GROMACS .gro file of C-alpha atoms in nm:
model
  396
    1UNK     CA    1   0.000   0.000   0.000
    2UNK     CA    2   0.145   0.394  -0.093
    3UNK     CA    3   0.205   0.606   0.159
    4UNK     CA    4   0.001   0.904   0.122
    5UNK     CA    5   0.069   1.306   0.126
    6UNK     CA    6  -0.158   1.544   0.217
    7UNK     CA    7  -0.112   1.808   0.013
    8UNK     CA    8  -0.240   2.209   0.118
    9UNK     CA    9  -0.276   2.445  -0.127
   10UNK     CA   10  -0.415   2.404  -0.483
   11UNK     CA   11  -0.149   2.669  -0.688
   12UNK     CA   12   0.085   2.582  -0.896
   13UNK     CA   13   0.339   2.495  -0.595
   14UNK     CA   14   0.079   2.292  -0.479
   15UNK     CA   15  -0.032   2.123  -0.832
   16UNK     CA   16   0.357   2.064  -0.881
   17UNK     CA   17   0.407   1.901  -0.517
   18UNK     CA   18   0.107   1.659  -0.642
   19UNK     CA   19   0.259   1.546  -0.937
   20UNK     CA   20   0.571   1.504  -0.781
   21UNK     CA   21   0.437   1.270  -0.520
   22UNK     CA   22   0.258   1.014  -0.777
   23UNK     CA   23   0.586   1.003  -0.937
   24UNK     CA   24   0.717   0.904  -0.616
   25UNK     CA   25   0.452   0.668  -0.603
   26UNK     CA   26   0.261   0.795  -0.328
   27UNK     CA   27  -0.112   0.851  -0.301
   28UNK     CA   28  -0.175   1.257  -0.283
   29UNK     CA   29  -0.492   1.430  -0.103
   30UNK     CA   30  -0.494   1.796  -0.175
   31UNK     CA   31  -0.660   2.070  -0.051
   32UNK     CA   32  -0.769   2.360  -0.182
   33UNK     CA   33  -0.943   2.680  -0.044
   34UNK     CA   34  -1.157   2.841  -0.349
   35UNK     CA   35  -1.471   2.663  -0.503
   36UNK     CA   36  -1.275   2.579  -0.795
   37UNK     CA   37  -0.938   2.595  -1.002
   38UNK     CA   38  -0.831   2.886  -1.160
   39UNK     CA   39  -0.576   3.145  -1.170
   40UNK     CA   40  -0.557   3.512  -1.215
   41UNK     CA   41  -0.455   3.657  -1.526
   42UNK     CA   42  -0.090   3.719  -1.473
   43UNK     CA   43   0.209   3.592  -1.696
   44UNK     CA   44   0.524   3.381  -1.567
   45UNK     CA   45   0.883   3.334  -1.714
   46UNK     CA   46   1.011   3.015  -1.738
   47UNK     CA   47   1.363   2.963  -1.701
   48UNK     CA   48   1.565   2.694  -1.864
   49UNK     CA   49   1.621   2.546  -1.485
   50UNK     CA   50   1.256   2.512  -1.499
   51UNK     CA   51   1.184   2.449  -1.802
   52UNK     CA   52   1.368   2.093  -1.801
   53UNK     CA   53   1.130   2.014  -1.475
   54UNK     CA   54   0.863   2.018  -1.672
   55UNK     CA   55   0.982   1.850  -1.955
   56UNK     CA   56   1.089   1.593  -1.714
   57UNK     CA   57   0.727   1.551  -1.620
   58UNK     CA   58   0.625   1.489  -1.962
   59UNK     CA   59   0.456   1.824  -2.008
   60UNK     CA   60   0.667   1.966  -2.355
   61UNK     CA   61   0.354   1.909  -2.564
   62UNK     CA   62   0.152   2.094  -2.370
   63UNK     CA   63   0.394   2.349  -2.297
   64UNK     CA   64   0.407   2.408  -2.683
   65UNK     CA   65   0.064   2.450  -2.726
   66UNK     CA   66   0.070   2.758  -2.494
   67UNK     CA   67   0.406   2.937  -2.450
   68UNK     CA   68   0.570   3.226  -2.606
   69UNK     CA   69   0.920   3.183  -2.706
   70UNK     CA   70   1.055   3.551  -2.695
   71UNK     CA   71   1.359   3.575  -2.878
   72UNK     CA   72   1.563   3.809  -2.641
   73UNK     CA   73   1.595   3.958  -2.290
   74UNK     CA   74   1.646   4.342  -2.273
   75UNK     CA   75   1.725   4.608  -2.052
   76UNK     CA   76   1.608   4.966  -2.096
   77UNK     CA   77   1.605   5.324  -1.970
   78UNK     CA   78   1.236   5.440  -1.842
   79UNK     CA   79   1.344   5.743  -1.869
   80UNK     CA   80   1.564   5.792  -2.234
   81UNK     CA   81   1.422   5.473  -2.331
   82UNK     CA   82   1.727   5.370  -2.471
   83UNK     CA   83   1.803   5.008  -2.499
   84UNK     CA   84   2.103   4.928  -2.230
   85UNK     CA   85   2.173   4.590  -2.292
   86UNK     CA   86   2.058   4.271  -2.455
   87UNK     CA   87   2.037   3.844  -2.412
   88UNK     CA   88   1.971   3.619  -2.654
   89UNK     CA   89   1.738   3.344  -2.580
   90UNK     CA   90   1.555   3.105  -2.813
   91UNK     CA   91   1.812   2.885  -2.973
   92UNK     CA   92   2.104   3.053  -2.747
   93UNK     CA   93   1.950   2.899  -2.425
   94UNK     CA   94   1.866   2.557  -2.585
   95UNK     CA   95   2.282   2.528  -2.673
   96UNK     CA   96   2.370   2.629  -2.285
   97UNK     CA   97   2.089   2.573  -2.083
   98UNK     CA   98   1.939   2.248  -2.252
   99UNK     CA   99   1.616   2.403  -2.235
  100UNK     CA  100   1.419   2.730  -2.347
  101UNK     CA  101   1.323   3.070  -2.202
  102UNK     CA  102   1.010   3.042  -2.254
  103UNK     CA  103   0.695   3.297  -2.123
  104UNK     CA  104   0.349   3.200  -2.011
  105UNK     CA  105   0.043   3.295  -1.911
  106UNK     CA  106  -0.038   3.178  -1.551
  107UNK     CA  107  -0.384   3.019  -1.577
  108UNK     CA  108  -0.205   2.825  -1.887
  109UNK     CA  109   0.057   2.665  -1.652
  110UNK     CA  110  -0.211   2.589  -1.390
  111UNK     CA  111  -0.399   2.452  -1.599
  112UNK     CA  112  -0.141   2.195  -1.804
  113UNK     CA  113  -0.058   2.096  -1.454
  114UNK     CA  114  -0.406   2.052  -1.342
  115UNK     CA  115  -0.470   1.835  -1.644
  116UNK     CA  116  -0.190   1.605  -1.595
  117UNK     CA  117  -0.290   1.517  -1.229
  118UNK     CA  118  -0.640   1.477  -1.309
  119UNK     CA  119  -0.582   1.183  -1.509
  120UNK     CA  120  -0.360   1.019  -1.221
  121UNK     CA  121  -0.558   0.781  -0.996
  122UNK     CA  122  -0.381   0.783  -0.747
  123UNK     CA  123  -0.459   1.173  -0.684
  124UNK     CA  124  -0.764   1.285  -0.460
  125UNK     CA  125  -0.851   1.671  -0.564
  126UNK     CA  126  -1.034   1.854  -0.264
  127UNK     CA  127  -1.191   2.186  -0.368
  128UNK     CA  128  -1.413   2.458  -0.082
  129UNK     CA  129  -1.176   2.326   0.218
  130UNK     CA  130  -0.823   2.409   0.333
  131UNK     CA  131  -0.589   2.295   0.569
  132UNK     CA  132  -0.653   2.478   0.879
  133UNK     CA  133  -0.400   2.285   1.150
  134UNK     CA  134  -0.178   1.992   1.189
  135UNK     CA  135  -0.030   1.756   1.472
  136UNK     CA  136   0.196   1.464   1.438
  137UNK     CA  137   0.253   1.169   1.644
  138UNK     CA  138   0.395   0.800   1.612
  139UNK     CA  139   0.482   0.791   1.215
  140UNK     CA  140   0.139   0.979   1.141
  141UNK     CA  141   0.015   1.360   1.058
  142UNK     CA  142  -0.323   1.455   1.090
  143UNK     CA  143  -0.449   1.761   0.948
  144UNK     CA  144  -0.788   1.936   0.997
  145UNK     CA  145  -0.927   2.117   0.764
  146UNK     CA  146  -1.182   2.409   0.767
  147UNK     CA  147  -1.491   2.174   0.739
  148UNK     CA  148  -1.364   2.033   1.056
  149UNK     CA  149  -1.247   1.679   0.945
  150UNK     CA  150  -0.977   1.532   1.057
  151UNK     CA  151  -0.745   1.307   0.778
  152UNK     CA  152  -0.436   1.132   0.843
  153UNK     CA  153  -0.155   1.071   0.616
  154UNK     CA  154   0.219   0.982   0.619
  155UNK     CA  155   0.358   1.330   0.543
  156UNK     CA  156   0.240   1.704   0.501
  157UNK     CA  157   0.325   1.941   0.244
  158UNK     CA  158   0.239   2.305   0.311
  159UNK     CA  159   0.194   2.478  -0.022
  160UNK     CA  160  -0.054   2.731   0.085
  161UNK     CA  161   0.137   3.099  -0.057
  162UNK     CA  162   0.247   3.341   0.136
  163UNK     CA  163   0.032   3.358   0.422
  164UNK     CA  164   0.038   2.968   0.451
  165UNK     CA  165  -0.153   2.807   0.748
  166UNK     CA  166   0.084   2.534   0.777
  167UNK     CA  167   0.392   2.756   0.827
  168UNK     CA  168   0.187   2.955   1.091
  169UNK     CA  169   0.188   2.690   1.292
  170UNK     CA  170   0.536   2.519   1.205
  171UNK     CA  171   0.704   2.812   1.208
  172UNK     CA  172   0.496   3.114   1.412
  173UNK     CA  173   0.705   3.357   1.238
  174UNK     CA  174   0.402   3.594   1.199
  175UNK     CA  175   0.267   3.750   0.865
  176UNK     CA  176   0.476   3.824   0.597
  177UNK     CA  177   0.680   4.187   0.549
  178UNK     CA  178   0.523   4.464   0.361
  179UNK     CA  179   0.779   4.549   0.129
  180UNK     CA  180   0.672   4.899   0.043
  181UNK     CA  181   0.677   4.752  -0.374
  182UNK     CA  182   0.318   4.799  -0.571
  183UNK     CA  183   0.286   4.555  -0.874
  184UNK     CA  184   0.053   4.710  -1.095
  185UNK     CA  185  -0.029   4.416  -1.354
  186UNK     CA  186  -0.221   4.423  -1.695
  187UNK     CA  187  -0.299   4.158  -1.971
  188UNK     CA  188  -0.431   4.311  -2.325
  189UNK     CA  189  -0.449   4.096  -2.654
  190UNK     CA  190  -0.138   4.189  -2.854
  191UNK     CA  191  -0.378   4.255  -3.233
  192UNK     CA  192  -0.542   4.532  -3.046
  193UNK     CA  193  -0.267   4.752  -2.986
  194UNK     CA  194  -0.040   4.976  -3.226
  195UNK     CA  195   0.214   4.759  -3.364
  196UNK     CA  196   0.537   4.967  -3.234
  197UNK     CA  197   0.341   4.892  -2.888
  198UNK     CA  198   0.397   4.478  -2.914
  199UNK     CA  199   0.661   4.273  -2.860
  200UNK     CA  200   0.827   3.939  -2.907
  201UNK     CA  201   1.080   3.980  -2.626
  202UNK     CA  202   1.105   4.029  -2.280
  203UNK     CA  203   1.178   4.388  -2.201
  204UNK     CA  204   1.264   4.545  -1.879
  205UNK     CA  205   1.281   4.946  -1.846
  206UNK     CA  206   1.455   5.010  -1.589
  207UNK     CA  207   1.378   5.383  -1.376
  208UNK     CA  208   1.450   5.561  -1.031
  209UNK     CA  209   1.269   5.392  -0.793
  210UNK     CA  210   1.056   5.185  -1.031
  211UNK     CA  211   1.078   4.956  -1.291
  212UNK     CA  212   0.832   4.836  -1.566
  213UNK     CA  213   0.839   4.449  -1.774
  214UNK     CA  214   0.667   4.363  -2.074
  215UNK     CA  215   0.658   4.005  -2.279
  216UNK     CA  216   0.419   3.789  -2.486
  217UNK     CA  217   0.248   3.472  -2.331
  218UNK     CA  218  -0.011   3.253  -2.498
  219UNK     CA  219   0.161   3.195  -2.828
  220UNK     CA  220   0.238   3.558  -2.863
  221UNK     CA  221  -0.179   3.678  -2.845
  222UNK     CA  222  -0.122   3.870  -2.540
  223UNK     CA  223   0.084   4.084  -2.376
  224UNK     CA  224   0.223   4.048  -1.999
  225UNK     CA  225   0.274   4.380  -1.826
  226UNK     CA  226   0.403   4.490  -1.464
  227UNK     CA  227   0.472   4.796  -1.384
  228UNK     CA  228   0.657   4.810  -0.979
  229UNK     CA  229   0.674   5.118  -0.829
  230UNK     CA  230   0.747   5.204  -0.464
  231UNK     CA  231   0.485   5.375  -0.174
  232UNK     CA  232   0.228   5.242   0.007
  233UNK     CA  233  -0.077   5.060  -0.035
  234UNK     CA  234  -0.423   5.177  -0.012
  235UNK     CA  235  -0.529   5.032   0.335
  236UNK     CA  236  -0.808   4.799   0.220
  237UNK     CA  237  -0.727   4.633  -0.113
  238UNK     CA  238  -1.026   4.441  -0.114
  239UNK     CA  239  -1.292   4.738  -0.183
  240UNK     CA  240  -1.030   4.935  -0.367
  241UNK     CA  241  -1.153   5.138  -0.689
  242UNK     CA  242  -0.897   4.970  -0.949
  243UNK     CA  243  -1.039   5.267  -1.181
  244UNK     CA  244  -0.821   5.496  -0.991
  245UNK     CA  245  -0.505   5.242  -1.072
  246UNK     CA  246  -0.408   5.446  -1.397
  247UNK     CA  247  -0.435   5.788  -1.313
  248UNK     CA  248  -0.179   5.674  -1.042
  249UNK     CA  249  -0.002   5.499  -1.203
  250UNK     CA  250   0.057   5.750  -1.480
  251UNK     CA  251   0.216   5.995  -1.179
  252UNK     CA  252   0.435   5.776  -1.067
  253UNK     CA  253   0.509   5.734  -1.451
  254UNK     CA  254   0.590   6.136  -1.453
  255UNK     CA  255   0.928   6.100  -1.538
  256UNK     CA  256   0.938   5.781  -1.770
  257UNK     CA  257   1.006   5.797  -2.175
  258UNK     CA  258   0.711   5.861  -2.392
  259UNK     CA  259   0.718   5.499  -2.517
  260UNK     CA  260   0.634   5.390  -2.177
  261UNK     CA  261   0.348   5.583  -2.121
  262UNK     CA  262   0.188   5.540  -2.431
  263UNK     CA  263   0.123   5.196  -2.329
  264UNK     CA  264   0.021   5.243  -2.007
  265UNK     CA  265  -0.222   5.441  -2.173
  266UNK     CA  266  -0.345   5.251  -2.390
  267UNK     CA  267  -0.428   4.898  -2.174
  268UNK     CA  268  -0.758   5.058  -2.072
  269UNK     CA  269  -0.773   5.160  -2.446
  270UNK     CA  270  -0.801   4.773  -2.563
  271UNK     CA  271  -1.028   4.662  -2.283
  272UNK     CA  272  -0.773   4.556  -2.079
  273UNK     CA  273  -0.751   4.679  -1.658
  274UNK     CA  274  -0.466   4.754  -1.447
  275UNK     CA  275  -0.482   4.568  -1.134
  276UNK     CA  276  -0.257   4.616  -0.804
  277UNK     CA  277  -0.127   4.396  -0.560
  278UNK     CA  278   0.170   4.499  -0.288
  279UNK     CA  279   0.424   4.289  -0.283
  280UNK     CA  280   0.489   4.107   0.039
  281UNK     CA  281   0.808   3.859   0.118
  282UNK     CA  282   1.029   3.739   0.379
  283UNK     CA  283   1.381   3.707   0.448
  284UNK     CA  284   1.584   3.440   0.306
  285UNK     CA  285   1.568   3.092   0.426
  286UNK     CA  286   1.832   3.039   0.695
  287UNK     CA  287   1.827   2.658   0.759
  288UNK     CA  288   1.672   2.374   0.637
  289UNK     CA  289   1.438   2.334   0.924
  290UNK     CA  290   1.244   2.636   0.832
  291UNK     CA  291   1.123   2.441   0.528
  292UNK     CA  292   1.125   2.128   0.713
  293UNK     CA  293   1.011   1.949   1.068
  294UNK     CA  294   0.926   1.607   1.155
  295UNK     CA  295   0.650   1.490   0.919
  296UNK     CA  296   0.558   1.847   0.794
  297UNK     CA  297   0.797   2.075   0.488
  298UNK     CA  298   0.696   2.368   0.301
  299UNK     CA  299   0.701   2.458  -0.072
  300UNK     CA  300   0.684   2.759  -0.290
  301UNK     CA  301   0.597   3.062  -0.159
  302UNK     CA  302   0.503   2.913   0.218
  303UNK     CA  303   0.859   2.846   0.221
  304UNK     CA  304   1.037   3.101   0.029
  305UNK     CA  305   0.830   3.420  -0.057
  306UNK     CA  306   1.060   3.651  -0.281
  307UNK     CA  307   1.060   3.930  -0.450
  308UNK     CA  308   0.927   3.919  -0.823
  309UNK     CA  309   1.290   4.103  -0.953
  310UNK     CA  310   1.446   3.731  -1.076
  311UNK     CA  311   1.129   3.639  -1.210
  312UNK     CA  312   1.170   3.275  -1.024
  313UNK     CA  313   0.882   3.253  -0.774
  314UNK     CA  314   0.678   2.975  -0.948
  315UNK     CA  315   1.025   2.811  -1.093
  316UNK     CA  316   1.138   2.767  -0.760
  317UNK     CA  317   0.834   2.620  -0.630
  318UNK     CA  318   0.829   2.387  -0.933
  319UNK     CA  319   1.185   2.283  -0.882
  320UNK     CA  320   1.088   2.227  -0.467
  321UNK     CA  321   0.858   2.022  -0.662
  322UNK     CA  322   1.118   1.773  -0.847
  323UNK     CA  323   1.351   1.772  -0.527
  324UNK     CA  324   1.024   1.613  -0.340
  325UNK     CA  325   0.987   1.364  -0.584
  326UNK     CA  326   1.390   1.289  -0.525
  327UNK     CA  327   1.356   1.286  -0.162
  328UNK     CA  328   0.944   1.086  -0.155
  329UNK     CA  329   1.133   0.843  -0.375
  330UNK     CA  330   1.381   0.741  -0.100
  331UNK     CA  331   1.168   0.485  -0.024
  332UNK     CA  332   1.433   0.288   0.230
  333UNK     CA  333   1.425   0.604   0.481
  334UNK     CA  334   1.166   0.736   0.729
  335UNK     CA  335   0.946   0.955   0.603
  336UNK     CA  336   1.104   1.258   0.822
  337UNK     CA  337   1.414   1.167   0.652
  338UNK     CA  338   1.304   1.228   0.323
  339UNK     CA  339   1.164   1.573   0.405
  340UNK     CA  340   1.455   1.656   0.617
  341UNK     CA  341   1.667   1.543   0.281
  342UNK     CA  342   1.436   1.726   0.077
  343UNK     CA  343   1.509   2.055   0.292
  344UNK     CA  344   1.884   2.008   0.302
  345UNK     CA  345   1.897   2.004  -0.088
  346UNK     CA  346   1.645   2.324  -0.172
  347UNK     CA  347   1.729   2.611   0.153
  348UNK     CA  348   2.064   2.753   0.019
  349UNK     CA  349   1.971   2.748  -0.341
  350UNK     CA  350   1.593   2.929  -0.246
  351UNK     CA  351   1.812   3.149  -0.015
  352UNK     CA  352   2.033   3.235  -0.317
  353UNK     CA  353   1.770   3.342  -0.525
  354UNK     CA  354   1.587   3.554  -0.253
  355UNK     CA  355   1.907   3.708  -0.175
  356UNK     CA  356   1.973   3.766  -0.556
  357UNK     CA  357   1.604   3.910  -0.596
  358UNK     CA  358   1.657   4.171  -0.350
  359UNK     CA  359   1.972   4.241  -0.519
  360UNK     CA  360   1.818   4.316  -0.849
  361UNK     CA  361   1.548   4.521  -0.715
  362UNK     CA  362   1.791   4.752  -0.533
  363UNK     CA  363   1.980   4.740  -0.864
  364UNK     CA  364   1.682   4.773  -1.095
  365UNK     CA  365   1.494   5.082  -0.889
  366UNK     CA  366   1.898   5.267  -0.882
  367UNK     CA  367   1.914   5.640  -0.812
  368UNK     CA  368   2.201   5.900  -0.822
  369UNK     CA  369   2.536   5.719  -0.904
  370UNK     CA  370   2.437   5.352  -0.835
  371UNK     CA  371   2.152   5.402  -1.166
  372UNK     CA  372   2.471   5.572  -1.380
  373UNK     CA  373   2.719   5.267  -1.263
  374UNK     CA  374   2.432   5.021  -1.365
  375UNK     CA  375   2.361   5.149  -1.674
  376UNK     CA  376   2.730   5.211  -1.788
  377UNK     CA  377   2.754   4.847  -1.666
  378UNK     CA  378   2.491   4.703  -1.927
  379UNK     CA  379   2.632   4.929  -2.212
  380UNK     CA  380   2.945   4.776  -2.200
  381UNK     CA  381   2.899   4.391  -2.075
  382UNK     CA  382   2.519   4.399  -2.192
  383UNK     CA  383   2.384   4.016  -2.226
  384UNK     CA  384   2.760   3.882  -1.981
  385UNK     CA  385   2.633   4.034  -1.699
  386UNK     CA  386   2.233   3.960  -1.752
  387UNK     CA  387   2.298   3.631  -1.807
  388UNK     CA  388   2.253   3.350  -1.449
  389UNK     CA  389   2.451   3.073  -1.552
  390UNK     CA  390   2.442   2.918  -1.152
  391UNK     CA  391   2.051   3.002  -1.168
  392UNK     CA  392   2.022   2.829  -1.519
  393UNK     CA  393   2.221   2.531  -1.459
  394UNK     CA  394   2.055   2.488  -1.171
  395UNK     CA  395   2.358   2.471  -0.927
  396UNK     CA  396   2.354   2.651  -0.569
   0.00000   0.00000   0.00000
């Protein structure tokens, strides 16, 4: 008989964790809070790194069906709008990385990942409940969730995001930091804006304390944009007027090239909405038993919130992912072993790119001297220094 994971959280951390846990062959039971699956309309970057995880998993076909393949990463002024520095991806990446740089719209990804657990048996999908606590005694975890039952299994898995539950209580480290960074995030169908205003690459203007990034997901039909700024939030984002999102956006855009606001201007043009969220992390993992303990290990953002500056929130999660399946598959050690292993392999490398996150947002959001070294930087060494070989290999 498996051994079975109880799985919280229903993202794609969560999704991942599943699929790596069949592949382990273990019986899964996850948990998810909303009535249903789904995503918000945001786009991701796929790294090589990641990339070969899910190729791994035998997801490339699907993959295909969805992804944009931009054919270079850039770095720009917001405010001359001058191109600083360039990457090449597409067939570049393949010859080092082994893999593509591919882009993505989020509900795509969920949904490829949804799809190939749904067809797994030995996968139990539970939608309206989450896990609300835990204890674990003699070789067994129980969880209950919020419908107040109580279900045993052999190990836990706390995927739950950034305000995870299960790190509440294995952790008590309190809610996550306010960062002082507002993501303001827009999707608009590519035909429907002026063509100087699309794209085929990723592009990241660079300004003084903000920076903007813009890319194609869903085979090039829509555009991803994210526009980070720095201030405060409103105090209650859930009743806030996202009508007033532009005209303040557009201040804090005062300053920026005429490119840039042009198509900030234009997403409510072609029907499309910009949306905020703050951003909210913590501080880099210090050990492994802060994704780790007993029966009970975290994944994704419950273990390693970061800043969006890497663009390696979701590849991290999915590559916590294939390390469980390493560690599940261990299947001569106790079960704490495996999680303990599974912690021991992932903390420094999450650490790294936390660490490296905060680095590029300090370096991306530059003022005075620091923004003339970084550009000067990017003229000269352009696509050498943009280039992550440790992150792409996937090395610490």
């Amino acid at each position: 008989m498996n051994k079975q994971v109880l799985i919280a959280g229903g993202g794609i951390g969560g999704l991942a964790a599943a699929i790596a846990a069949v592949r382990a062959d273990w019986d899964v039971r996850l948990f998810e809070r909303a009535a249903q699956f789904s995503e918000v309309g945001a786009g991701i970057q796929l790294g090589p790194n990641v990339v070969r995880r899910l190729q791994a998993w035998g997801l490339q076909r699907s993959l295909q069906q969805v992804v944009a393949c931009p054919s270079a990463l850039r770095a720009c002024s917001a405010v001359t709008g001058q191109e600083l520095g360039r990457l090449p991806l597409g067939a570049d990446m393949v010859q080092r990385y082994g893999a593509s740089y591919l882009t993505i719209h989020r509900a795509d990804l969920h949904q490829i990942l949804l799809e190939a657990l749904q067809v797994l048996p030995q996968a139990h999908l539970n939608l309206n409940q989450f896990v609300s606590s835990y204890s674990q005694q003699d070789g067994v975890v129980t969880i209950r969730t919020s419908t107040g039952k109580l279900i045993e299994g052999d190990a836990l898995i706390g995927a739950d995001g950034v305000r995870s539950a299960v790190r509440a209580q294995m952790l008590g480290d309190g809610p996550p930091r306010v960062t002082g960074h507002l993501a303001y995030r827009a999707m608009v169908h590519q035909a429907n804006l002026p063509k100087r205003l699309r794209t085929s690459e990723v592009t990241a203007w660079m300004g003084p304390q903000l920076h903007a990034i813009q890319y194609p997901v869903r085979r090039g039909e829509l555009q991803n944009l994210v526009v980070i700024v720095q201030g405060p939030a409103p105090e209650d984002l859930d009743h806030w007027d996202h009508s007033a999102n532009l005209p303040d956006l557009l201040q804090h855009l005062q300053g920026a090239c005429g490119y840039l606001q042009d198509l900030v201007q234009h997403v409510p043009d072609v029907g499309g909405e910009w949306r905020l969220w703050p951003v909210a992390d913590r501080q880099p993992v210090s050990s492994e038993t802060q994704m780790a303990q007993g029966l009970v290990a975290l994944l994704g953002d419950a273990a390693h919130p970061m800043r969006p500056y890497l663009a390696q929130g979701a590849g991290m999660a999915i590559e916590d992912a294939a390390e469980l399946q390493s560690a599940l598959s261990m299947h001569d050690l106790d079960v704490s072993l495996r999680l303990r292993r599974y912690a021991l392999n992932r903390w420094q490398r999450n650490a790294r790119v936390q660490e490296r996150s905060l680095r590029n947002g300090r370096i991306f959001h530059a003022t005075g001297p620091m923004r003339w070294g970084r550009d000067l930087s990017l003229r000269a060494l352009g696509g050498r220094i943009m280039d992550v070989p440790w992150l792409y290999e996937g090395a610490l």
